[in-house]
Short mmCIF file of C-alpha atoms in Angstrom, two decimals:
data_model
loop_
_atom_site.label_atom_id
_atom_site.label_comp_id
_atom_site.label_asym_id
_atom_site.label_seq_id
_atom_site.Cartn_x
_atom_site.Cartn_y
_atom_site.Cartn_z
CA UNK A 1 12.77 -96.46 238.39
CA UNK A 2 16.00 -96.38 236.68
CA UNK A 3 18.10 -99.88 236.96
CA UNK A 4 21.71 -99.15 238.41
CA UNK A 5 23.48 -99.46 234.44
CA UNK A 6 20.76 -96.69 233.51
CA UNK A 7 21.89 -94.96 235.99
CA UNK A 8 25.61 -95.04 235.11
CA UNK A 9 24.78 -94.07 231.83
CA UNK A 10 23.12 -90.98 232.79
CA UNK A 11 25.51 -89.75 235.11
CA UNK A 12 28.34 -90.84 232.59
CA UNK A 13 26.37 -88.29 229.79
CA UNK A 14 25.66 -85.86 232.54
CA UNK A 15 29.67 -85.74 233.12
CA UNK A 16 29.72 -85.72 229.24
CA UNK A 17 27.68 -82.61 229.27
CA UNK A 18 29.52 -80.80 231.65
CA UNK A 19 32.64 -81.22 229.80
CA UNK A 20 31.57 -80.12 226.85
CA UNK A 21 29.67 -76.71 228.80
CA UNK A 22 33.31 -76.25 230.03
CA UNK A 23 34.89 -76.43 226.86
CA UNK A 24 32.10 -74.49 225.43
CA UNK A 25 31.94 -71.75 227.67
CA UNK A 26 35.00 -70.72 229.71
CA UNK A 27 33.18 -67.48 231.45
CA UNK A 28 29.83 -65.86 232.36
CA UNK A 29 28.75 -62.74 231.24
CA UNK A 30 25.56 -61.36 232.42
CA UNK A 31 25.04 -64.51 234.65
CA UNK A 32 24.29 -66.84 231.92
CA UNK A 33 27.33 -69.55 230.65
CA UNK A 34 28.33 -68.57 227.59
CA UNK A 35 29.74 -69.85 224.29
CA UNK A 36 31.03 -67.61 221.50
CA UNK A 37 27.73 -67.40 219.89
CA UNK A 38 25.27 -68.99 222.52
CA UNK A 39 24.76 -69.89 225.35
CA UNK A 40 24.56 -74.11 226.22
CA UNK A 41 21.68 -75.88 228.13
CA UNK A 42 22.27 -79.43 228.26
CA UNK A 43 18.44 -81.68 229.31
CA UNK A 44 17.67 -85.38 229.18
CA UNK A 45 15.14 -86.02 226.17
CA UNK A 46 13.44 -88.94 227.71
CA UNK A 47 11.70 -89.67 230.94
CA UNK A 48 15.34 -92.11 231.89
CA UNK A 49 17.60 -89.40 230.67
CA UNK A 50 18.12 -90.86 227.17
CA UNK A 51 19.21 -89.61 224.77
CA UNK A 52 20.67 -86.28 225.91
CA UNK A 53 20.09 -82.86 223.51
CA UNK A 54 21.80 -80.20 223.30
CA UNK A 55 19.83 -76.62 223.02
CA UNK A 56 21.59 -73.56 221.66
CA UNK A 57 20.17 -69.98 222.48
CA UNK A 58 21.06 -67.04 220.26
CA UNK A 59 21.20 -63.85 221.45
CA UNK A 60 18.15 -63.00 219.17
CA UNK A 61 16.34 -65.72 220.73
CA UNK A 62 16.00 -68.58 218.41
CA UNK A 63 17.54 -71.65 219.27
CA UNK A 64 18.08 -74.81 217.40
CA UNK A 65 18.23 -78.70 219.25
CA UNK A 66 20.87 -81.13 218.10
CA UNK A 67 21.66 -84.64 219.79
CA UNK A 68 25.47 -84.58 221.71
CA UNK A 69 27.12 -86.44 218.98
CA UNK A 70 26.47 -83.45 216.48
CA UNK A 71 27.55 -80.60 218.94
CA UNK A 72 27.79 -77.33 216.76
CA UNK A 73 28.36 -78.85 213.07
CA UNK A 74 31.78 -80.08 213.95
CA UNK A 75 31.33 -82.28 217.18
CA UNK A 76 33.59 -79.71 219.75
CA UNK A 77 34.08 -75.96 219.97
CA UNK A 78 36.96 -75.59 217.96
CA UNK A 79 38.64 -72.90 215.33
CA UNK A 80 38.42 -75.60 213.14
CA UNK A 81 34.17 -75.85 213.44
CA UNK A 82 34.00 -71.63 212.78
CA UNK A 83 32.35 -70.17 210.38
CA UNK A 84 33.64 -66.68 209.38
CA UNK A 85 32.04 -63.78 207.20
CA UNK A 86 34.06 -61.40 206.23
CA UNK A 87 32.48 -57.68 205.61
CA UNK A 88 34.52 -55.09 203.27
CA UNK A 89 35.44 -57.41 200.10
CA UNK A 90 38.68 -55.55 199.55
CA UNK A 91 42.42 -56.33 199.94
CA UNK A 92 42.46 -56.02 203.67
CA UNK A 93 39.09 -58.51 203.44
CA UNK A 94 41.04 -61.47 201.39
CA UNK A 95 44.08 -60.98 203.41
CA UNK A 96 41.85 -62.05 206.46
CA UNK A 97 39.66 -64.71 204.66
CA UNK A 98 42.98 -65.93 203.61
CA UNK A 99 44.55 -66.05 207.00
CA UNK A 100 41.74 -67.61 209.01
CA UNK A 101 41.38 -70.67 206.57
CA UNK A 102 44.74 -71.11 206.57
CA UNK A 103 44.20 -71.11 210.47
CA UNK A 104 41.73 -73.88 209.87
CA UNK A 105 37.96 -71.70 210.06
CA UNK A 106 36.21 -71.92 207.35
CA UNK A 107 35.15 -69.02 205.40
CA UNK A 108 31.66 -68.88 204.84
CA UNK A 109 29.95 -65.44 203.47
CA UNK A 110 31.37 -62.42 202.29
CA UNK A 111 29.62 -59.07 202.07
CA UNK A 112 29.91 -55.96 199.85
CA UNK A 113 28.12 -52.90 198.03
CA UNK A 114 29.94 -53.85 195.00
CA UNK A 115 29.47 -56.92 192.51
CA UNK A 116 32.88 -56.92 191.33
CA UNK A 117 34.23 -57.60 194.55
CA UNK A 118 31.46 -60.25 195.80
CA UNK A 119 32.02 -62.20 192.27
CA UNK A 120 36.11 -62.26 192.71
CA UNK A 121 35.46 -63.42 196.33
CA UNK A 122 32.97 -66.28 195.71
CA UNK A 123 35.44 -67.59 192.94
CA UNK A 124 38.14 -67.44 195.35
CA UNK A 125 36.87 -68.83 199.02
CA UNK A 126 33.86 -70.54 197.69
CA UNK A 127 31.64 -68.56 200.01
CA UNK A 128 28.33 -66.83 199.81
CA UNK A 129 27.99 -63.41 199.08
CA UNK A 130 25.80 -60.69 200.01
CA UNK A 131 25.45 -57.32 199.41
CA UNK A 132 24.05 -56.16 202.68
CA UNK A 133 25.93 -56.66 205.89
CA UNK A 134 22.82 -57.81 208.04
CA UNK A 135 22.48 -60.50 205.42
CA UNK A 136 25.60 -61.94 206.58
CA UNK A 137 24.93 -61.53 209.98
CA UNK A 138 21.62 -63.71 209.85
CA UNK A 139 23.18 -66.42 207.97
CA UNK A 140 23.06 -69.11 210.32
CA UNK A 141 26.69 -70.87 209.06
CA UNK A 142 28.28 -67.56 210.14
CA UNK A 143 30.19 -67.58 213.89
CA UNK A 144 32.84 -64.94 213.82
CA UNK A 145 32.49 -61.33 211.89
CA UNK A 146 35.60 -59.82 210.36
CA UNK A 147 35.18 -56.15 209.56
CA UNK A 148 37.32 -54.61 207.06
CA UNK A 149 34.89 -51.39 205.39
CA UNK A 150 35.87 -47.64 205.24
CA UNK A 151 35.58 -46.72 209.29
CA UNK A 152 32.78 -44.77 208.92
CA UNK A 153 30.53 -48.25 208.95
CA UNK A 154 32.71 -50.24 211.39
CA UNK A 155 30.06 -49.21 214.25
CA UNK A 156 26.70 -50.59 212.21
CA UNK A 157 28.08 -53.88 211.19
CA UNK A 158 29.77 -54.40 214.57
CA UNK A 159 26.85 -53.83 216.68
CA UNK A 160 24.35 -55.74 214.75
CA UNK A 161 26.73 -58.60 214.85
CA UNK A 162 28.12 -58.21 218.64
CA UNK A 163 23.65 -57.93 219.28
CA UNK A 164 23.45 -61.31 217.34
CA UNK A 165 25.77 -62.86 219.48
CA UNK A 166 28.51 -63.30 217.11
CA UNK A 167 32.35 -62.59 217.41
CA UNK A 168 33.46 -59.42 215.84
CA UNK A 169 37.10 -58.32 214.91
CA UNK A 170 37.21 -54.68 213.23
CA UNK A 171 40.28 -53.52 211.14
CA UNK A 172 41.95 -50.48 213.00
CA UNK A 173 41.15 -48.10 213.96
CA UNK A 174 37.85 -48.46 215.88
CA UNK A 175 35.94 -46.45 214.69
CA UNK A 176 35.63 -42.90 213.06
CA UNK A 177 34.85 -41.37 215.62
CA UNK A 178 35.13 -41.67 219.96
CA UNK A 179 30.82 -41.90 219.98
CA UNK A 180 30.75 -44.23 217.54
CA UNK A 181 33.86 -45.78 218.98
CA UNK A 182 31.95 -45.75 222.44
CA UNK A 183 28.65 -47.54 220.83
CA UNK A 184 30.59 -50.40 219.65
CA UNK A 185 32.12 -50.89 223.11
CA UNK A 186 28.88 -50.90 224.85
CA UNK A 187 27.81 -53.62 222.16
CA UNK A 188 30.61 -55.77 223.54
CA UNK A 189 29.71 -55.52 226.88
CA UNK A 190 26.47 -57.06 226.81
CA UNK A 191 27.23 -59.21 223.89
CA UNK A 192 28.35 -63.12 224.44
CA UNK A 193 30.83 -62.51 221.50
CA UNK A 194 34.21 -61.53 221.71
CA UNK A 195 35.51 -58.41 220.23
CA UNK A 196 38.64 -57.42 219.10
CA UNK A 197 40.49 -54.68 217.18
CA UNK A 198 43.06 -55.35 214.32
CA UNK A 199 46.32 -53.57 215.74
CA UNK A 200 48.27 -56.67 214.27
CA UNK A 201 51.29 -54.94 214.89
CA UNK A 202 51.54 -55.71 218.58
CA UNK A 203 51.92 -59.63 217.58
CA UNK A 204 55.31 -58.58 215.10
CA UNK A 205 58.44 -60.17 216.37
CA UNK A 206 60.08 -57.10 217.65
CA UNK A 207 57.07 -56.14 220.12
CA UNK A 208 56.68 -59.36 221.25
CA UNK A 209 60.75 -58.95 222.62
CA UNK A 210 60.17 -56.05 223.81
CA UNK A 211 57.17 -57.57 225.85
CA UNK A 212 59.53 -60.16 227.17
CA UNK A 213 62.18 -57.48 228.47
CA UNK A 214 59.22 -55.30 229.74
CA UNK A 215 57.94 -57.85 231.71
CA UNK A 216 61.18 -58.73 233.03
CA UNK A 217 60.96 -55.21 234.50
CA UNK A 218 64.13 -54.79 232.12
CA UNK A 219 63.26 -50.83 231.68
CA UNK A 220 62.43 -49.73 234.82
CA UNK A 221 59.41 -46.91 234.92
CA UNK A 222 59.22 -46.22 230.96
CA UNK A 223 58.84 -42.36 231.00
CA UNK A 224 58.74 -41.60 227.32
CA UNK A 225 57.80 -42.97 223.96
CA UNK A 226 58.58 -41.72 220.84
CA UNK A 227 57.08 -43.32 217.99
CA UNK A 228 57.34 -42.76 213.99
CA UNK A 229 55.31 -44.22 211.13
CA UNK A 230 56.56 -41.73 208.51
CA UNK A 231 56.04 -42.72 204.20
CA UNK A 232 57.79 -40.38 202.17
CA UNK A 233 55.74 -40.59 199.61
CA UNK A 234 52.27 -43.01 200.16
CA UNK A 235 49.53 -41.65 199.99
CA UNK A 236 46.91 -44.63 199.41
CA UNK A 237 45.09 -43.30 196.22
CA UNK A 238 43.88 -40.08 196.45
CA UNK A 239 39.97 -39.82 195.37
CA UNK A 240 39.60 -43.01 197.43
CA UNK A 241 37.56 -43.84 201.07
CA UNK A 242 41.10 -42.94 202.43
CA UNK A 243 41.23 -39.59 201.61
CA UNK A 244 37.38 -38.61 202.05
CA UNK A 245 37.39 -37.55 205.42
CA UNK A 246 32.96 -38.18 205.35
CA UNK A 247 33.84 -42.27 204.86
CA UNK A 248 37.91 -42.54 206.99
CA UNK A 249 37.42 -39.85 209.61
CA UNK A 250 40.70 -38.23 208.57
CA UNK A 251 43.92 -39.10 207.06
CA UNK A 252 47.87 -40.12 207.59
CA UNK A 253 47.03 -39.77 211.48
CA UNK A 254 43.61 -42.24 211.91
CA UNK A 255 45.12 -44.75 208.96
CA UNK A 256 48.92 -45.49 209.43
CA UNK A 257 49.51 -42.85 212.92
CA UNK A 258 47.19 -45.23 214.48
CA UNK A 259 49.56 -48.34 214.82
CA UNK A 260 52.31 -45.87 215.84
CA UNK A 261 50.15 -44.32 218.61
CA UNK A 262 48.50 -48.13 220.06
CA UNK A 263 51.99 -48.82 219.64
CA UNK A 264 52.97 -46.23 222.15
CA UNK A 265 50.30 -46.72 224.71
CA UNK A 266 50.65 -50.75 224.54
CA UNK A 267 54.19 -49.64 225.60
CA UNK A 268 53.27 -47.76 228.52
CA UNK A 269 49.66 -50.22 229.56
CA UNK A 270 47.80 -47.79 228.77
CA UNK A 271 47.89 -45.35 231.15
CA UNK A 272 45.46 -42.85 231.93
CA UNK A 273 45.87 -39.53 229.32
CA UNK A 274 45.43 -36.24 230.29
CA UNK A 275 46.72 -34.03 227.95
CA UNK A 276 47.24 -33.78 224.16
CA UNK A 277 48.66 -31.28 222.05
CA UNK A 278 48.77 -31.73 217.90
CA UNK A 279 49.48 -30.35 214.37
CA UNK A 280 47.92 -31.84 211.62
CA UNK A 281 49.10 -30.74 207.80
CA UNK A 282 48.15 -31.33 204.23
CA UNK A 283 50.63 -30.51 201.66
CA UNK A 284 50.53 -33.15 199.40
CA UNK A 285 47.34 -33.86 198.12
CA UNK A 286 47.14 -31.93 194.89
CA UNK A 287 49.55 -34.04 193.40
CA UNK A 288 48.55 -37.49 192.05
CA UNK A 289 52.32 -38.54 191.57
CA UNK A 290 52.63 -38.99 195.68
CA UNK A 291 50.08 -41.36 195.96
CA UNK A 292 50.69 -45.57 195.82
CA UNK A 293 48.40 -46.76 193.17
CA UNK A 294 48.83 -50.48 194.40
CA UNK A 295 48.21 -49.22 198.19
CA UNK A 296 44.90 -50.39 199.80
CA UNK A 297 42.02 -48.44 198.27
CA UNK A 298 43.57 -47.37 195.11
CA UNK A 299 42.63 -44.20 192.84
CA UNK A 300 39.42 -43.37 193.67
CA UNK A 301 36.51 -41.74 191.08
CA UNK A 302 36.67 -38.80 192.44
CA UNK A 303 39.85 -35.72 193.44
CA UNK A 304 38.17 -35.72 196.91
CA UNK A 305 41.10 -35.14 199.55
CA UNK A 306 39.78 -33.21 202.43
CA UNK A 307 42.26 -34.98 204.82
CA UNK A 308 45.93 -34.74 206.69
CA UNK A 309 48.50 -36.05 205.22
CA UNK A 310 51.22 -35.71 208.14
CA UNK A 311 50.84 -35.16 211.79
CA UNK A 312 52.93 -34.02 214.68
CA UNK A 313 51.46 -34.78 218.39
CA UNK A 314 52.55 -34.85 221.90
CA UNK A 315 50.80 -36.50 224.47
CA UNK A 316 51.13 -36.44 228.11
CA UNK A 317 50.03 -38.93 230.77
CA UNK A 318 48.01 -38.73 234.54
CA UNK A 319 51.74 -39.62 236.15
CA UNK A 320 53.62 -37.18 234.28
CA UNK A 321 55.14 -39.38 231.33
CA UNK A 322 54.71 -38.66 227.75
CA UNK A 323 54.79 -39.66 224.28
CA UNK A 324 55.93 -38.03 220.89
CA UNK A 325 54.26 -39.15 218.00
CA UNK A 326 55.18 -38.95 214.19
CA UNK A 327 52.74 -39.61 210.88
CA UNK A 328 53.19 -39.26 207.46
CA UNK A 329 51.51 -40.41 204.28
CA UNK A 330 53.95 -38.19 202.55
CA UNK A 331 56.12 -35.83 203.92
CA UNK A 332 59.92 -34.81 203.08
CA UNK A 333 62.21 -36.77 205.02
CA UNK A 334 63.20 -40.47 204.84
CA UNK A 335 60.54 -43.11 205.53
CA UNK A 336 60.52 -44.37 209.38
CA UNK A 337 59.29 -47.03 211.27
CA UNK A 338 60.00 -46.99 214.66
CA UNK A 339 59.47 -46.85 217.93
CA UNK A 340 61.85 -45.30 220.96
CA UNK A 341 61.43 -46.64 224.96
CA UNK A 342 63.12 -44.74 227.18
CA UNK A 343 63.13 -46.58 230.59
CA UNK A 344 64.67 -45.31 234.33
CA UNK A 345 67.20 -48.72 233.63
CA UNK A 346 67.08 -48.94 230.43
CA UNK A 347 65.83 -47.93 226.71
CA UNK A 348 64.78 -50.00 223.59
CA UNK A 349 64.15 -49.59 219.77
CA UNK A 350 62.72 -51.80 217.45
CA UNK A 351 61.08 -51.00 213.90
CA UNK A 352 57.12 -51.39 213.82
CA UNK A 353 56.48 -54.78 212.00
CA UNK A 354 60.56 -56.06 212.31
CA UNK A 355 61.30 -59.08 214.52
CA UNK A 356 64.41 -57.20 216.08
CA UNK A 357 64.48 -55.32 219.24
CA UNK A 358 67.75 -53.16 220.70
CA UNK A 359 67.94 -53.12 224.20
CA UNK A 360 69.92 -50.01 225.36
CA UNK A 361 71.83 -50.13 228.95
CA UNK A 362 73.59 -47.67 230.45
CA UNK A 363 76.96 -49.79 232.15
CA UNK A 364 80.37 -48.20 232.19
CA UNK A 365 79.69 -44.04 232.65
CA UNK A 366 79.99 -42.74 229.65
CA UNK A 367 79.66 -45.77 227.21
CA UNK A 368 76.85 -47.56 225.82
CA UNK A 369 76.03 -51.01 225.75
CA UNK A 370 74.15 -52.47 223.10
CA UNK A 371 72.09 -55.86 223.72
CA UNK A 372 70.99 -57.00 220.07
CA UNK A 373 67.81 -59.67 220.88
CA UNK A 374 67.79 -61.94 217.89
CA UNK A 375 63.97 -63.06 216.85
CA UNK A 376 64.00 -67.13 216.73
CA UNK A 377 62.15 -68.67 213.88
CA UNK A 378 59.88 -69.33 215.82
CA UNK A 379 58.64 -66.54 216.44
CA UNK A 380 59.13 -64.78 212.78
CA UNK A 381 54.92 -65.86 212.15
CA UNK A 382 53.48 -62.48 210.52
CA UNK A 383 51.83 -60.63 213.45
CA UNK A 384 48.50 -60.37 211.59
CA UNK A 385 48.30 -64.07 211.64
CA UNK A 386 48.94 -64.49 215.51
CA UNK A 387 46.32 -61.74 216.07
CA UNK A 388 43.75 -63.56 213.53
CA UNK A 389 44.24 -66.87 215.82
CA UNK A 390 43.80 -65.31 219.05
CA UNK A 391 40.76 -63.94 217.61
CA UNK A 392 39.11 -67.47 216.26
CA UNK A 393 40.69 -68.64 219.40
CA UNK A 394 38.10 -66.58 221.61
CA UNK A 395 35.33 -66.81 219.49
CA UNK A 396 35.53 -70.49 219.59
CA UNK A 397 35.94 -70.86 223.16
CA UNK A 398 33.76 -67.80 224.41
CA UNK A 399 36.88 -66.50 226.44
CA UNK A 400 37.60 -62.66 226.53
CA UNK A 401 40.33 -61.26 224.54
CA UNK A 402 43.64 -60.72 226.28
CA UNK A 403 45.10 -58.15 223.98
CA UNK A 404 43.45 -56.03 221.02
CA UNK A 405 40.77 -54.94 223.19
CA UNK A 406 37.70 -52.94 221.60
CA UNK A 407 38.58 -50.59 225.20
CA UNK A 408 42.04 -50.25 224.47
CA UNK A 409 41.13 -49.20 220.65
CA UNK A 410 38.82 -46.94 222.47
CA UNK A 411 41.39 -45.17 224.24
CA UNK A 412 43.39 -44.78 221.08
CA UNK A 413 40.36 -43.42 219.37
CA UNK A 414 40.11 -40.93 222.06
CA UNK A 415 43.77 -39.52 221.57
CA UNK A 416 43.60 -39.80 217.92
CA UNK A 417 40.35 -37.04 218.07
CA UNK A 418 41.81 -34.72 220.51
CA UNK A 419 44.90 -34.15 218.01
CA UNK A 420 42.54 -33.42 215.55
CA UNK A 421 40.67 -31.30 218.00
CA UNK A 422 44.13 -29.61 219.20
CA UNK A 423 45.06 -29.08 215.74
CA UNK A 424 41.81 -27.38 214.52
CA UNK A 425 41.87 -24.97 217.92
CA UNK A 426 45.43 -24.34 218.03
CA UNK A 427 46.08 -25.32 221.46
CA UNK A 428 46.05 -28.27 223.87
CA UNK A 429 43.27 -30.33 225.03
CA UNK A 430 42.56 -31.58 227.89
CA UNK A 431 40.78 -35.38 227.80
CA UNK A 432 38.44 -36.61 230.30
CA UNK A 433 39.15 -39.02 233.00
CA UNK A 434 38.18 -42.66 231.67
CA UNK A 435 35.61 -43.37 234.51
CA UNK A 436 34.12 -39.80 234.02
CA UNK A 437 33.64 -40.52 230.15
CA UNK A 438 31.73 -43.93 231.11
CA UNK A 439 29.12 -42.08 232.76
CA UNK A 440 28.80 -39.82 229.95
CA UNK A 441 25.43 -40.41 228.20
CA UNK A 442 25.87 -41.69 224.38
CA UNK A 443 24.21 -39.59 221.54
CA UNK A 444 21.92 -41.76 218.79
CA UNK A 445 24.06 -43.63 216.05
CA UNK A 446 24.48 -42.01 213.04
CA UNK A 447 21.54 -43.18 210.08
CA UNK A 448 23.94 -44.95 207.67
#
């Protein structure tokens, strides 16, 4: 029998215990308590309850024991314990690896096809390299997955790792295409990670005031959006994964038209899309002197350019609202970046990525009154960087992701294939309700 201070210790390391299950897992998912990357079962090691251990199951079934003192290599479940690998070695990969250990995760593993790019990562984040992604994935000292490869091979690499039971943010857009889009969401769904989708530009300064008038009800119903990301001359190296529609899954529209149109839809919470209607042109990609030789991706080996290089869409809502969309890579009219609310009380504007926002009431009939909303320093932080935090945020505490959801990029990809679809048939399409398309049975992944 245990003597009353035996006692008091165990029940002082069982309340131990189920402070750190709280802390490690904030929700269930499937019925089980969940961290980011496991699940926690806490048991006394000893016939008196001493010492406690703590047991760790993967999703792939293994498991590893530790004693409570050495909780998860870093003693609590903090951004600060994480261990990221970063897929896709390229600017948009270092960018990331940069941000999240400047967050305080740790870099761990890198992957990519190409030696070049593994050697200049290793020398620069002092992290393993591989050159297959499911390398990365099994490395035990990897937590959280960034994904940052052509889009064709954003669904492989972020099933296997949601399956593993890691955390997975992809680089926009989703996917290439809505199946493959579709396969990645169901991976989330029964995955303990957290998944998220890299539309940073929701976190800029200017959206963020705009969220704070919205939700003040400031604009009334919001009945139209019109949206422009619009390059006059950009396109980001022709002959690269960009412009090869086998490896992007298409051009200005799925690349830079992307932000404009999550942009638009974040605007309106997503509401449910009916109809879409879209013109997709090339004009441009014969001539190496429109392309940006430092863009992401840079001159590829090859002249392939088999993709759009401006788009035109329209896009109507369930309720009877719309939005206008505008894309270029290269087009001939000045450069754009914004984005136009029009609200039953009121309108906005604000450029994609600025940290202003214009507030437009109508007072006095006939005269407009301009409310110019100032961005504090505060909140000037580069939206990528907010979005990276939120992301290590709910991969260290196993908590779902309350913006830059892999369903919302799902909806985007959905609109994003119909104006291809609309613009290859010439005339409108019509999209299927959202709970109709979740009953709709998936076809096999592609054999990468």
């Amino acid at each position: 029998m245990r003597t009353v201070i035996e006692q008091a210790v165990f029940a002082f390391q069982r309340a131990l215990v189920d402070t750190i299950i709280t802390c490690v897992g904030k929700y269930t998912k499937n019925g089980q308590l969940m961290g980011h990357k496991s699940y926690f079962e806490a048991t006394p090691d000893s016939a008196n309850g001493l010492p406690v251990s703590a047991r760790f199951h993967r999703a792939s079934g293994d498991y590893s024991d530790t004693t409570i003192n050495r909780h998860y290599r870093t003693g609590w479940y903090r951004v600060s314990g994480l261990g990221v690998g970063i897929v896709g070695l390229g600017g948009m990969g270092h960018l990331h690896a940069s941000t999240v250990q400047e967050l305080g995760a740790t870099v761990v593993a890198g992957a990519d096809i190409a030696a070049e790019s593994r050697a200049e990562f290793e020398a620069s984040f002092d992290a393993t390299t591989y050159e297959r992604y499911d390398a990365l994935v099994a490395d035990e000292a990897v937590d959280a997955v960034v994904v940052t490869t052509p889009n064709r091979f954003h669904e492989p690499i972020a099933v296997a790792a949601l399956e593993a039971g890691l955390s997975v943010l992809i680089e926009k857009p989703l996917a290439h295409t809505v199946e493959s889009a579709r396969r990645i969401v169901e991976a989330a769904s029964s995955s303990p990670g957290c998944a998220m989708v890299g539309f940073h530009n929701r976190h800029a300064g200017s959206v963020r005031l705009f969220d704070a008038q919205r939700d003040r009800d400031r604009f009334g119903e919001i009945r139209h959006v019109e949206t422009n990301y619009v390059r006059r001359r950009g396109i980001p190296g022709t002959g690269s994964w960009f412009t090869d529609e086998s490896l992007s899954g298409g051009g200005a529209l799925i690349d830079i038209g992307v932000h404009a149109l999550d942009l638009s839809l974040y605007a309106m919470n997503f509401p449910e899309i009916v109809e879409v209607t879209g013109q997709t042109r090339s004009a441009f990609g014969d001539s190496r002197s429109v392309a940006d030789p430092d863009a992401f991706g840079g001159p590829g080996s090859d002249e392939t350019y088999d993709v759009d290089d401006s788009v035109s869409a329209f896009v109507r809502t369930a309720d009877g609202r719309t939005i206008s969309l505008e894309a270029a890579w290269a087009t001939n009219r000045e450069p754009s970046m914004d984005v136009h609310v029009r609200g039953s009380d009121a309108g906005a504007r604000f450029e994609i990525g600025d940290s202003t926002c214009r507030v437009l009431d109508a007072g006095v009939a006939g005269v407009d009154h301009y409310e110019d909303v100032e961005l504090s320093a505060e909140a000037a932080e580069p939206g990528y960087r907010i979005q990276d935090r939120h992301f290590l945020e709910c991969a260290a505490t196993g908590s779902e992701p309350e913006t830059n959801t892999v369903e919302q990029g799902l909806q985007v990809q959905r609109v994003i294939e119909a104006i291809y679809e609309s613009a290859a048939t010439n005339r409108s399409v019509a999209l299927t309700p959202r709970a109709e398309m979740q009953d709709e049975q998936l076809t096999a992944p592609e054999v990468q």
